[in-house]
XYZ file of C-alpha atoms in Angstrom:
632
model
C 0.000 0.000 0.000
C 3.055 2.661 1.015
C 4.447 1.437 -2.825
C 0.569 2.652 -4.332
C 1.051 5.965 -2.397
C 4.142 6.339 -3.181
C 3.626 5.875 -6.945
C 0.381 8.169 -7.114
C 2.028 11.128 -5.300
C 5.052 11.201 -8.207
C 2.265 10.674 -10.659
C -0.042 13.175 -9.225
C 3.116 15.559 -9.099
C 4.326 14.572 -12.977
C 0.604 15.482 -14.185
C 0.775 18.906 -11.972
C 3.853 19.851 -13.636
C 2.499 18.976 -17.180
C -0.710 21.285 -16.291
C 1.564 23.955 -15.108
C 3.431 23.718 -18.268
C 0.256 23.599 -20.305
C -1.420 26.739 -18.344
C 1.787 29.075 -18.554
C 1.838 28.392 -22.653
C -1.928 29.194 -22.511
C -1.199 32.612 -20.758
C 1.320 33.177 -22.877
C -0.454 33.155 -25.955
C -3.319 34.618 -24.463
C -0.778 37.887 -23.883
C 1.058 37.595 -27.321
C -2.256 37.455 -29.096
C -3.012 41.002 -28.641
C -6.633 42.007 -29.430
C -8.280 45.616 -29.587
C -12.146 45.948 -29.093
C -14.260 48.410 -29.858
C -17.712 49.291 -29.269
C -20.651 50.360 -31.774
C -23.956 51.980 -30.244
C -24.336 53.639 -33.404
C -26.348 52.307 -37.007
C -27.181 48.458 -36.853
C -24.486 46.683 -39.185
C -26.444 45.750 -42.110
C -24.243 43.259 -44.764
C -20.836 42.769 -45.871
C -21.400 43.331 -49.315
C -19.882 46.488 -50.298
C -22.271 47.578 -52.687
C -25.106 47.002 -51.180
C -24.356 48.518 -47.333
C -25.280 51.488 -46.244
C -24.779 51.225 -42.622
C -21.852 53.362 -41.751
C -20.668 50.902 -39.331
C -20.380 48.201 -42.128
C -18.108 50.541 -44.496
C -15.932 51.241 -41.276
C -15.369 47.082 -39.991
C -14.918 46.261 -43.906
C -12.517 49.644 -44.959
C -9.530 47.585 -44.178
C -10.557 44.185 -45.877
C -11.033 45.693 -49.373
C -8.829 47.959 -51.067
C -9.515 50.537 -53.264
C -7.697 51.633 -56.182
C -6.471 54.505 -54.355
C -7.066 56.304 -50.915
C -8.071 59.596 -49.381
C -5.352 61.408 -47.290
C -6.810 62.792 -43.748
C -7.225 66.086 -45.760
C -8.935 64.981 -47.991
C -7.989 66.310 -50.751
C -5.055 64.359 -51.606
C -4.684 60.738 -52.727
C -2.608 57.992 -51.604
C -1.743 54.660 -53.662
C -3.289 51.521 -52.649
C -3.785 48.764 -55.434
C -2.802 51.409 -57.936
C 0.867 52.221 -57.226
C 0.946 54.878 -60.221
C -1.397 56.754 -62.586
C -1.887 59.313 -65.430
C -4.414 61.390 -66.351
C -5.345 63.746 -69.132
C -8.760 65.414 -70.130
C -10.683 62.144 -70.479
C -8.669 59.378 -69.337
C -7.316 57.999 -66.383
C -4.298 55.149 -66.450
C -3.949 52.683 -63.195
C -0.678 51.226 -62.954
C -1.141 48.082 -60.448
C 0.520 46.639 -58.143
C 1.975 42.821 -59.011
C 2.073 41.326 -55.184
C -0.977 41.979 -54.147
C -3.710 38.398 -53.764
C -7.002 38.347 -52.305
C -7.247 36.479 -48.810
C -7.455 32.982 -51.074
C -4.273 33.530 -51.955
C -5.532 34.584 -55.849
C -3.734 37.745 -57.500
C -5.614 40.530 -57.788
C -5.274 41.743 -61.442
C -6.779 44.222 -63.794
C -9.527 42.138 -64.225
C -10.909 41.764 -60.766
C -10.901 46.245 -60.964
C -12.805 45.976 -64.316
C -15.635 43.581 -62.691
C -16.096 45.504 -59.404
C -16.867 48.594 -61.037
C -19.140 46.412 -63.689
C -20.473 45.562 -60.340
C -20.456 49.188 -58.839
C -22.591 50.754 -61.690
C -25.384 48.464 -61.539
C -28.424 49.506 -60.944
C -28.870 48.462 -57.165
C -25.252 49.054 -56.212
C -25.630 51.652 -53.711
C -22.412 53.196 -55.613
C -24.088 53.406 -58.811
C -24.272 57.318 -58.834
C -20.068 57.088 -57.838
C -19.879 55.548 -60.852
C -22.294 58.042 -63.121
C -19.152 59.624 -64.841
C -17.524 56.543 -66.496
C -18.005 55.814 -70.155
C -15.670 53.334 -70.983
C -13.110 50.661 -69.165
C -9.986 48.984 -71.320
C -8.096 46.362 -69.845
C -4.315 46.758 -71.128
C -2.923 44.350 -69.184
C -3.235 41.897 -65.721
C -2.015 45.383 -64.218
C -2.726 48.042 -66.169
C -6.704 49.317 -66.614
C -7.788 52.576 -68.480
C -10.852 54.600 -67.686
C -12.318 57.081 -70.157
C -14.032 59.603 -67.945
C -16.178 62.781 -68.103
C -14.248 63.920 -65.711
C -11.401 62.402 -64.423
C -11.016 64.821 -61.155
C -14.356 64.026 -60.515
C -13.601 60.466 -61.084
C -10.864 60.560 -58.481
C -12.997 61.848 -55.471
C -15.677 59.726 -56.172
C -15.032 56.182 -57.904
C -11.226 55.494 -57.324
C -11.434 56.120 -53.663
C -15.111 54.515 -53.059
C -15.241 50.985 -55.386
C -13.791 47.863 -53.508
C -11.639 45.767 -55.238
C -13.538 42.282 -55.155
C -12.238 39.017 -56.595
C -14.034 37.878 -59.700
C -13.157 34.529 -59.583
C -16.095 34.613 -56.575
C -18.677 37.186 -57.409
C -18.923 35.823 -61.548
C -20.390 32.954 -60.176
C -22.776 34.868 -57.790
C -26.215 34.004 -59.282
C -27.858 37.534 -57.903
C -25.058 40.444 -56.506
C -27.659 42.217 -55.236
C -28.585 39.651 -52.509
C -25.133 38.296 -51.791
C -24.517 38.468 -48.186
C -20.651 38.353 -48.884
C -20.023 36.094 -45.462
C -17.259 35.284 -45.196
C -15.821 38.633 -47.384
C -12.770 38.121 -49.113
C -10.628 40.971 -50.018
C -6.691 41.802 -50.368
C -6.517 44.541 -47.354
C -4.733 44.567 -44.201
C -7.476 42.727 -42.140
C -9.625 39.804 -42.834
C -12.783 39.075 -41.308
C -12.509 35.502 -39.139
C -15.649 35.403 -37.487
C -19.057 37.562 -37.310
C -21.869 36.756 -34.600
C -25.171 38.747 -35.703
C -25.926 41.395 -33.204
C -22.804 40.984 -31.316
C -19.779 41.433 -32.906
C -17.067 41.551 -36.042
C -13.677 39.946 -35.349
C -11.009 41.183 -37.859
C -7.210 39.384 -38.085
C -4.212 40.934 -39.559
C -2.979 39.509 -42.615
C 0.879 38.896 -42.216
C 0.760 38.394 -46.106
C -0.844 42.521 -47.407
C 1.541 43.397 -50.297
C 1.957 46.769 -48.358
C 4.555 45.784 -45.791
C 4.636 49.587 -44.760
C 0.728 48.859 -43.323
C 0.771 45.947 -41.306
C -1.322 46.106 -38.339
C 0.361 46.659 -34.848
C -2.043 44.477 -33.212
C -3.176 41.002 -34.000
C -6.840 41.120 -34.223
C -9.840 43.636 -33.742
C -12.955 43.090 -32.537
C -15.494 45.571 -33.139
C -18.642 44.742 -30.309
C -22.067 45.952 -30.950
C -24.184 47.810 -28.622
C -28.088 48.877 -28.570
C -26.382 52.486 -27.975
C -24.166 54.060 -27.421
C -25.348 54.634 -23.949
C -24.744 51.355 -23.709
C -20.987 51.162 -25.013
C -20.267 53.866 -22.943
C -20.921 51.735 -20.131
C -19.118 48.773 -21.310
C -15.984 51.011 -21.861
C -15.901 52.262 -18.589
C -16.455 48.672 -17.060
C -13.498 47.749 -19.179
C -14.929 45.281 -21.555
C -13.986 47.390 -24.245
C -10.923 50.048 -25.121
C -12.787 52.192 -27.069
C -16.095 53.896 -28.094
C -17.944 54.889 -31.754
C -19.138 56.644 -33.376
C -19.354 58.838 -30.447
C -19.774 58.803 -26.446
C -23.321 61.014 -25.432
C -22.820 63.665 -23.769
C -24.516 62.315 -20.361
C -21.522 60.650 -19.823
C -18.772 63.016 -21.029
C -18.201 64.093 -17.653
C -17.658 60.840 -16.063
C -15.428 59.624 -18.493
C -13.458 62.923 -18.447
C -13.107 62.804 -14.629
C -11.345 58.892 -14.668
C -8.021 59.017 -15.210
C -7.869 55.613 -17.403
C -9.934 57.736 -19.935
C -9.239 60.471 -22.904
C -11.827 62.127 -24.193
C -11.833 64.801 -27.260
C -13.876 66.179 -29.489
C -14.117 65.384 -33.531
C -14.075 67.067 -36.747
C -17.706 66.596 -37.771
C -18.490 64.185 -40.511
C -22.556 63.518 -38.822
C -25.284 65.451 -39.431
C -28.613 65.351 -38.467
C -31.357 66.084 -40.431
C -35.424 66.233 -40.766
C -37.032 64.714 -44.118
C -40.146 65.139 -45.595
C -41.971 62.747 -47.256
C -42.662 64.793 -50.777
C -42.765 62.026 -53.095
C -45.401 62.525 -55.540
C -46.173 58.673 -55.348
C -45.290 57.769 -51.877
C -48.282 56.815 -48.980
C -47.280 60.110 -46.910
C -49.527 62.964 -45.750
C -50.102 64.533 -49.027
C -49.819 68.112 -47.678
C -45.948 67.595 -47.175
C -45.457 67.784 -50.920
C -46.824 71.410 -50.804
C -43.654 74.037 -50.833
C -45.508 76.043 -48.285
C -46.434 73.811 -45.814
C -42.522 72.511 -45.429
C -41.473 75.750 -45.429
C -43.586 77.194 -42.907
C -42.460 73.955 -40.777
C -38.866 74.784 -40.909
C -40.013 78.047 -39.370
C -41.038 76.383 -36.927
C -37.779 74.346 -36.083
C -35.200 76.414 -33.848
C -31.898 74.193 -35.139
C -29.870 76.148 -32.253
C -31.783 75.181 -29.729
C -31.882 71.660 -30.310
C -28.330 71.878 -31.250
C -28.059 72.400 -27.514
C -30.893 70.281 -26.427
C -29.158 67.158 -27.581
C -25.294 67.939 -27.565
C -24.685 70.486 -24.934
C -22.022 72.291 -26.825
C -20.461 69.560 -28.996
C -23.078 70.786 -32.190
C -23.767 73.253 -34.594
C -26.770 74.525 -36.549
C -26.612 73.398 -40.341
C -28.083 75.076 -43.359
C -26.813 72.259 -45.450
C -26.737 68.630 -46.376
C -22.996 68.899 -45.966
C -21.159 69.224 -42.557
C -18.622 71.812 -42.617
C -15.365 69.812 -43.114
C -16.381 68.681 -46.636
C -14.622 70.622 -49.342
C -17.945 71.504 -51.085
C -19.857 72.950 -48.295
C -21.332 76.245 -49.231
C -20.973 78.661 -46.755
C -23.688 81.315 -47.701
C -26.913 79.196 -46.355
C -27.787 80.024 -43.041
C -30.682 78.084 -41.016
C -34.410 79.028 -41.796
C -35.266 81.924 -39.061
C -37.213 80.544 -35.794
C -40.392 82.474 -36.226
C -43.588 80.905 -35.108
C -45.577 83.822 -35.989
C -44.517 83.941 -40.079
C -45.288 79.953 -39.692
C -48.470 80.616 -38.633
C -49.431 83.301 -40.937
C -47.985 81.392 -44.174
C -50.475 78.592 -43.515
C -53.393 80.636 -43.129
C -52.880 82.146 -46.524
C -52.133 78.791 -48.535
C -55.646 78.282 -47.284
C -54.705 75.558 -44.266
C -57.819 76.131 -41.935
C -57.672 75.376 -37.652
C -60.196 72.655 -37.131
C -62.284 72.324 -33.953
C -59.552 70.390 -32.548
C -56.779 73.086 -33.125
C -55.294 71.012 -36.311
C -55.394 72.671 -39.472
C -56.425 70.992 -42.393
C -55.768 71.416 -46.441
C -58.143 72.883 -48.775
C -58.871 69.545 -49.646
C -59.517 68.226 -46.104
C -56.497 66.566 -45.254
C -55.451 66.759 -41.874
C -51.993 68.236 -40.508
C -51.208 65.385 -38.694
C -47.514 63.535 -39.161
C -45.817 60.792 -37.551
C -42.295 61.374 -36.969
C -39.876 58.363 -37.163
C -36.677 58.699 -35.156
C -34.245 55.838 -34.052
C -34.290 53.986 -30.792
C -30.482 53.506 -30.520
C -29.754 57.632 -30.258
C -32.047 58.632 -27.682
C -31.523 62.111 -27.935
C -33.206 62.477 -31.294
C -36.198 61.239 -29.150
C -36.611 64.470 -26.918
C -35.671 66.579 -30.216
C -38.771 64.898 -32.085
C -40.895 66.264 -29.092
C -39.472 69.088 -28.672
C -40.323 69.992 -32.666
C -43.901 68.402 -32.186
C -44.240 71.050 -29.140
C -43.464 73.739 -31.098
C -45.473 72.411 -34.474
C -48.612 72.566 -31.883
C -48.654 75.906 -31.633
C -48.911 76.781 -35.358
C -52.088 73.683 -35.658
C -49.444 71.030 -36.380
C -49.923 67.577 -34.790
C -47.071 65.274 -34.936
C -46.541 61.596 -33.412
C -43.153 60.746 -32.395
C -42.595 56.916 -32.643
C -38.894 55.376 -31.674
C -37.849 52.296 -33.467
C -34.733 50.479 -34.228
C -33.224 51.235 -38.030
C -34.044 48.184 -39.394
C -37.659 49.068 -38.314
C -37.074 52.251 -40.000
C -35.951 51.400 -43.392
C -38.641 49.127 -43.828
C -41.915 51.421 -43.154
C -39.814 54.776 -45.027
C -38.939 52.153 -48.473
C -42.345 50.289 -48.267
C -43.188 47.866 -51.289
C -46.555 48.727 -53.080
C -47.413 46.313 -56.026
C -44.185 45.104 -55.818
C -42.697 48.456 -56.695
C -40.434 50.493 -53.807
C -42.412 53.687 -52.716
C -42.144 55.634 -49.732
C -44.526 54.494 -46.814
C -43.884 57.416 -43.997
C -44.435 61.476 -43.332
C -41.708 62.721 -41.397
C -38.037 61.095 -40.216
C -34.994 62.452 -38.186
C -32.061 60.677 -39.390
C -28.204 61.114 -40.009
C -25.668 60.988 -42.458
C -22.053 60.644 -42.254
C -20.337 62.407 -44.921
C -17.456 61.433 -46.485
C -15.399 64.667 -46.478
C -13.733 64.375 -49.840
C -17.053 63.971 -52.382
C -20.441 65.391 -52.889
C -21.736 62.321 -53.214
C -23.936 63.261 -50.364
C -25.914 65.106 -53.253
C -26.806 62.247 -54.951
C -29.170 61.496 -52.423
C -31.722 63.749 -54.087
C -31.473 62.327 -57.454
C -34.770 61.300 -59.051
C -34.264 57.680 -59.085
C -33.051 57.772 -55.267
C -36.227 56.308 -54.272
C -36.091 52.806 -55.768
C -32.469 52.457 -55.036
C -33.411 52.960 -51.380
C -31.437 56.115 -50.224
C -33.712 58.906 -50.797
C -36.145 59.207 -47.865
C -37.591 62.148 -49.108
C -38.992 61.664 -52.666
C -37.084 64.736 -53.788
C -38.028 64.916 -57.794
C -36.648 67.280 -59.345
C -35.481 67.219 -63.622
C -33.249 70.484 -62.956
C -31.682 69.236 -59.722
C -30.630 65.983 -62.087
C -29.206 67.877 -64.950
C -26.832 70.228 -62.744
C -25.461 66.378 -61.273
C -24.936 65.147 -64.560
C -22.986 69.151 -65.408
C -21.121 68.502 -61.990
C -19.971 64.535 -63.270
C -18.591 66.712 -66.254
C -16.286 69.350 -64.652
C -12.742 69.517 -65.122
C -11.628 70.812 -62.239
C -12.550 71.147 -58.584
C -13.602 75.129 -58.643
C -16.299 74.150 -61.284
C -17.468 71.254 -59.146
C -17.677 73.693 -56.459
C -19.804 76.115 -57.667
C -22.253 73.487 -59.389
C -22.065 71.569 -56.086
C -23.004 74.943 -54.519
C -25.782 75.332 -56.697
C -27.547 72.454 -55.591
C -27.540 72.980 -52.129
C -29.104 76.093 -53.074
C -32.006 74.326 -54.735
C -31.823 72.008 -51.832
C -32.477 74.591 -49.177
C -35.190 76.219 -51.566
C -37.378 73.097 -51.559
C -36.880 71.797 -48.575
C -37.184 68.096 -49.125
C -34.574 67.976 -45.696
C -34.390 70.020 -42.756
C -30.738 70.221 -42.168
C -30.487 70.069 -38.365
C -27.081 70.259 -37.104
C -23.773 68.428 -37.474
C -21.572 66.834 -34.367
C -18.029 67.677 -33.334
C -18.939 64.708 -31.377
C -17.310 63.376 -28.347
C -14.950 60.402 -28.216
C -13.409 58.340 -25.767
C -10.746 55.311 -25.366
C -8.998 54.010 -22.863
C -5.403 55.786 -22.621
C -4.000 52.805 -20.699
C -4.805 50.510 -23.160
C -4.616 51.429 -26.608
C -2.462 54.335 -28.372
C -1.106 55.007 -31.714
C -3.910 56.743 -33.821
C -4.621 60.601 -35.254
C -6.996 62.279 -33.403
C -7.206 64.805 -36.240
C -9.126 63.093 -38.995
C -13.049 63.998 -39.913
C -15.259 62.234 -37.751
C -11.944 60.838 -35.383
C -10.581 57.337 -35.099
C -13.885 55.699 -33.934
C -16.379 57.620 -36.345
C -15.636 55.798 -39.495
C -13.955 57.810 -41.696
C -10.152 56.830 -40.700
C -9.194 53.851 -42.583
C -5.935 54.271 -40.795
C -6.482 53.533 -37.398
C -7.140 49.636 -37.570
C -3.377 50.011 -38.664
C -2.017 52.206 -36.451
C -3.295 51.397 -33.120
C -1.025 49.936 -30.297
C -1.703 48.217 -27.034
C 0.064 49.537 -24.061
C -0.994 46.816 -21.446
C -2.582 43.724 -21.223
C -6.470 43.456 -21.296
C -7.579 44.636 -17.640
C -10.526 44.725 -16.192
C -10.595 47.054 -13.465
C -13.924 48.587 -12.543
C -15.193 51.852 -12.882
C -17.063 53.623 -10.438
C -20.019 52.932 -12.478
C -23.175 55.151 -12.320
C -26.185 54.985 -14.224
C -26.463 57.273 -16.660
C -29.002 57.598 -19.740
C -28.674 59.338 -22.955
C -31.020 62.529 -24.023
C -34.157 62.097 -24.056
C -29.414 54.236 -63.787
C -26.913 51.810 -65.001
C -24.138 53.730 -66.853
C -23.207 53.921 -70.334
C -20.235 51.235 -69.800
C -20.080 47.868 -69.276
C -17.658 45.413 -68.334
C -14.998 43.261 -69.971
C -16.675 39.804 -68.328
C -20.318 40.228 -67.926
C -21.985 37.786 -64.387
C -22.187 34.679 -64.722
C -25.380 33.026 -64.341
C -23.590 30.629 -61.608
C -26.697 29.165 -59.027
C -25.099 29.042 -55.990
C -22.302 31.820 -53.943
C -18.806 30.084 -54.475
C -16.558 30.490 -51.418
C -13.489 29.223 -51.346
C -12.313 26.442 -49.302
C -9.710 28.353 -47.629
C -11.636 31.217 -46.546
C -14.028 29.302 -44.945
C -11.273 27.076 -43.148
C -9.842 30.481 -41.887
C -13.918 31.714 -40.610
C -14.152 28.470 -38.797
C -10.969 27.492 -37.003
C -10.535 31.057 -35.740
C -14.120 31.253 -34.175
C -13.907 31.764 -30.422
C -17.068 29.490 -29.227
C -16.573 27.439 -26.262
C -15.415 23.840 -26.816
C -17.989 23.110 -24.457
C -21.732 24.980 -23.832
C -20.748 27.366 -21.373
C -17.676 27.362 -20.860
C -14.470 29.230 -22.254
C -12.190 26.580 -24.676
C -9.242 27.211 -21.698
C -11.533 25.548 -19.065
C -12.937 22.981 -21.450
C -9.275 21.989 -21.863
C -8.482 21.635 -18.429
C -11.135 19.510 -17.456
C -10.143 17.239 -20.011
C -6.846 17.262 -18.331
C -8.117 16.493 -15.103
C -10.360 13.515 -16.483
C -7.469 12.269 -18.108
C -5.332 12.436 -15.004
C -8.069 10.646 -13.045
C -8.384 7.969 -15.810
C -4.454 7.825 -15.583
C -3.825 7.579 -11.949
C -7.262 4.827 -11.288
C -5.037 2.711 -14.102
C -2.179 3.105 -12.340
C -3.456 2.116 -9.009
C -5.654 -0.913 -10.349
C -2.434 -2.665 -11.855
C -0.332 -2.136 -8.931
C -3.072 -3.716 -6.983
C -3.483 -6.162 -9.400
C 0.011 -7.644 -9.509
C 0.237 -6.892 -5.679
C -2.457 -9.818 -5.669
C -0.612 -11.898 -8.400
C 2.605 -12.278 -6.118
């Protein structure tokens, strides 16, 4: 019996020391593989594919998996080369020189040809990127790397296609039976990061790729994981319970102050690239109140809107009034519109001579008999635009205006504003309160209000408007940026005239991360690191320390309340089923981070195994001894 003891303390021992061993390399890797996460309470993320997403949170998780042919500088004004490393241009024509060691995440080259078939892809007609795309007439493949565009404009060109198309790999979209539905899981581009694992509703988890042709970009840290909230009330909290390092697209300002007055955190304001903005339901076919397509009636509504005050209302200093669509850091803003003056009493007295008659109930109603009465859509994930919905309904009730605000999440949204009717997209609502993020370095922004915006599903308004389309078409002409300036100016003009938005404000909105964590990145470009605008910062960013969890004194806190005239080398291929390749989905799978058992992390799943084994182990061990202890 001492000889059994004996034997199953050195075992027992042995085993120990083999855990030990096997838990030190576990910490180890856990500190070498050093992971970033950030938090989204902003825009649900909609779909990977590029041309079909519109949620800005999508473009920002996916800006360093594609590449583009070339890329804005922080300024943006300037370009930088990405798959292009050269080009030339002349009065119609722009020449991309490409790169030779670049390959998709398969491992395929990228070539000339994949460029030619993701614009082919950009211009059709559901491609949200369509209008980027307006300007090209032509597309010659000269060799694997070298692709000509004929242009109308090749400045024009620059700002809007070069730096907007991804780069997708043919050899997997040709056999894409429908583009337009292709969820793109998992995406696979040639940039810096690759995605390796996406849970709906809860978070993207991007890994460097050791292999990008650019050695000059590869990634400090080893993976990012960008964690979605309801709000960003919500991610707020979660950064300063440290279960995340940093915040987007912006921290409300309920909490500003107790993130400014812990030391773990930095907090700044952001060049603004958000706006907020009221639309109006004006389409001449949509199932709105009818009396919002009437010039008058919007007008006299904006009268009623005081943009300062809820500039304050909701942002407490860290917003603006806005005359525009455009927030003042993009290079086509027009300065000369100021906000429609806060007069109740001129709203008042321009209904009552178009003829819109006080009711017994206080609501006016149209010549015709409609009702005033609107139902204002805002979203449930920025609770501020909630009280600023009220606070405009408060004020519409005093010049016979009723108005309903109803919170809802985006998704929600999108489907009641683009409603189907006989199978044909129409607008379904009266009023929203939305926002756009605007890329500082295009007007695309003004494409928005094109005609044929409805059915593509990014006009909200119904704007219609033949003379607002030709001065597009004039500004996808110009030759050089003064000229697209003062047509670009032109429009907003036209756009303040008619009103089909209420520009609101724009945000210099706050931002925070945690300083003890995570360094590295320019605070200086549009919209900051966290807003979505700085492809950069995936690349850039450092950790300082190891993941910590220390907890914040935590106190509740709530927020306030038209295909184009080209076409492609290879046209699609009428392929039935997505083709992804083998690889890619190897990579998606063995990197996913689910517990090897229900429950319980893959670390503690392994060392119960351990331990069973150890038991099984030492119980053989001990029944032979006993046995041949009997046998002599």
């Amino acid at each position: 019996m001492k000889k059994i003891i004996e034997k199953f303390l050195i075992t027992s021992i042995f085993v120990m020391i083999i855990v030990s061993t096997f838990l030190s390399m576990i910490n180890v890797y856990s500190q070498a593989e050093n992971i970033v996460k950030i938090g989204w309470g902003g825009t649900s993320f909609d779909t990977f594919n590029p041309f079909t997403t519109y949620a800005q949170v999508s473009g920002w998780a996916t800006s360093d998996v594609y590449d583009t042919l070339v890329r804005f500088d922080k300024t943006y004004t300037k370009f930088i080369p990405d798959l292009a490393e050269s080009w030339e241009m002349n009065s119609t024509h722009v020449v991309f020189h490409l790169v030779k060691n670049a390959t998709f995440h398969d491992g395929v080259p990228v070539t000339a040809y994949d460029v030619n078939y993701s614009f082919y892809l950009a211009s059709q007609p559901w491609s949200r990127l369509s209008p980027n795309v307006e300007g090209v007439e032509k597309i010659d493949i000269i060799d694997n790397y070298t692709i000509a565009f004929k242009v109308k404009s090749p400045i024009i060109f620059m700002f809007m296609a070069a730096t907007a198309v991804p780069i997708v790999p043919m050899h997997i979209w040709e056999k894409v039976s429908d583009p337009s539905t292709y969820p793109d899981y998992p995406p696979i581009g040639s940039g810096p990061f690759k995605v390796v694992d996406y849970r709906e509703g809860q978070y993207i988890l991007l890994q460097k790729n050791p292999s990008f042709f650019r050695r000059d970009w590869i990634p400090n840290v080893d993976k990012i994981m960008i964690v979605f909230y309801s709000d960003v009330t919500s991610a707020s909290n979660a950064l300063r319970a440290g279960d995340i390092d940093a915040v987007g697209p912006y921290v409300p300002v309920a909490v500003v102050n107790d993130l400014m007055n812990d030391p773990r955190f930095a907090v700044f304001k952001v060049r603004p690239v958000l706006y907020f903005y009221m639309a109006f339901n004006m389409y001449p076919e949509g199932k709105g109140n009818p009396t919002l397509r009437d010039p008058v009636v919007r007008r006299a509504l904006a009268h009623a809107v005081n943009v300062s005050y809820l500039a304050e209302l909701a942002w407490h200093g860290y917003a603006q009034p806005l005359a525009t669509v455009m927030p003042t850091t993009n290079i086509f803003y027009d300065p000369n519109l100021k906000p429609y003056e806060f007069n109740l009493t001129l709203a008042n007295q321009l209904l009552d001579q178009a003829g819109y008659k006080r009711g017994p109930d206080g609501i006016r109603v149209s010549p015709n008999g409609t009702p005033m009465k609107y139902t204002i859509l805002v979203p449930s994930n920025m609770p501020e635009l909630v009280r600023v919905g009220q606070q405009i309904a408060l004020w519409w009730s005093q010049i016979g205006v009723s108005a309903d605000v109803k919170a809802m999440d985006t998704g929600s949204m999108a489907s009641i504003i683009w409603t189907k009717v006989d199978n044909k997209t129409t607008l379904g609502h009266d009023i929203d309160i939305w926002d756009w993020f605007v890329t500082p370095g295009d007007p695309t922004i003004l494409s928005v209000f094109l005609s044929n915006q409805v059915i593509m599903g990014t006009s909200d308004s119904g704007y219609v408007n033949p003379e607002y389309d030709s001065l597009y078409q004039k500004m996808l002409e110009a030759k050089d940026l003064d000229t697209v300036k003062e047509i670009a100016w032109k429009m907003q003009e036209m756009l303040y005239r008619d009103l089909p938005y209420l520009p609101l404000y724009q945000v210099t909105a706050p931002q925070a991360y945690n300083k003890n964590r995570i360094t590295g990145f320019d605070l200086d470009w549009p919209g900051g690191p966290f807003g979505g605008y700085d492809w950069t910062v995936f690349l850039k960013i450092k950790i300082v320390s190891p993941t910590t969890s220390a907890p914040a004194t935590t106190t509740t806190t709530t927020g306030l309340t038209t295909t184009t005239s080209f076409t492609a080398t290879t046209p699609v291929s009428a392929s039935a089923t997505p083709i992804i390749s083998t690889s890619a989905t190897q990579v998606a799978t063995t990197t996913t981070t689910a517990a090897a058992l229900p429950g319980i992390s893959v670390e503690t799943s392994l060392i119960i195994a351990i331990i069973i084994i150890v038991i099984i182990v030492l119980g053989v061990v001990i029944w032979a001894t006993t046995r041949r202890g009997k046998a002599s």
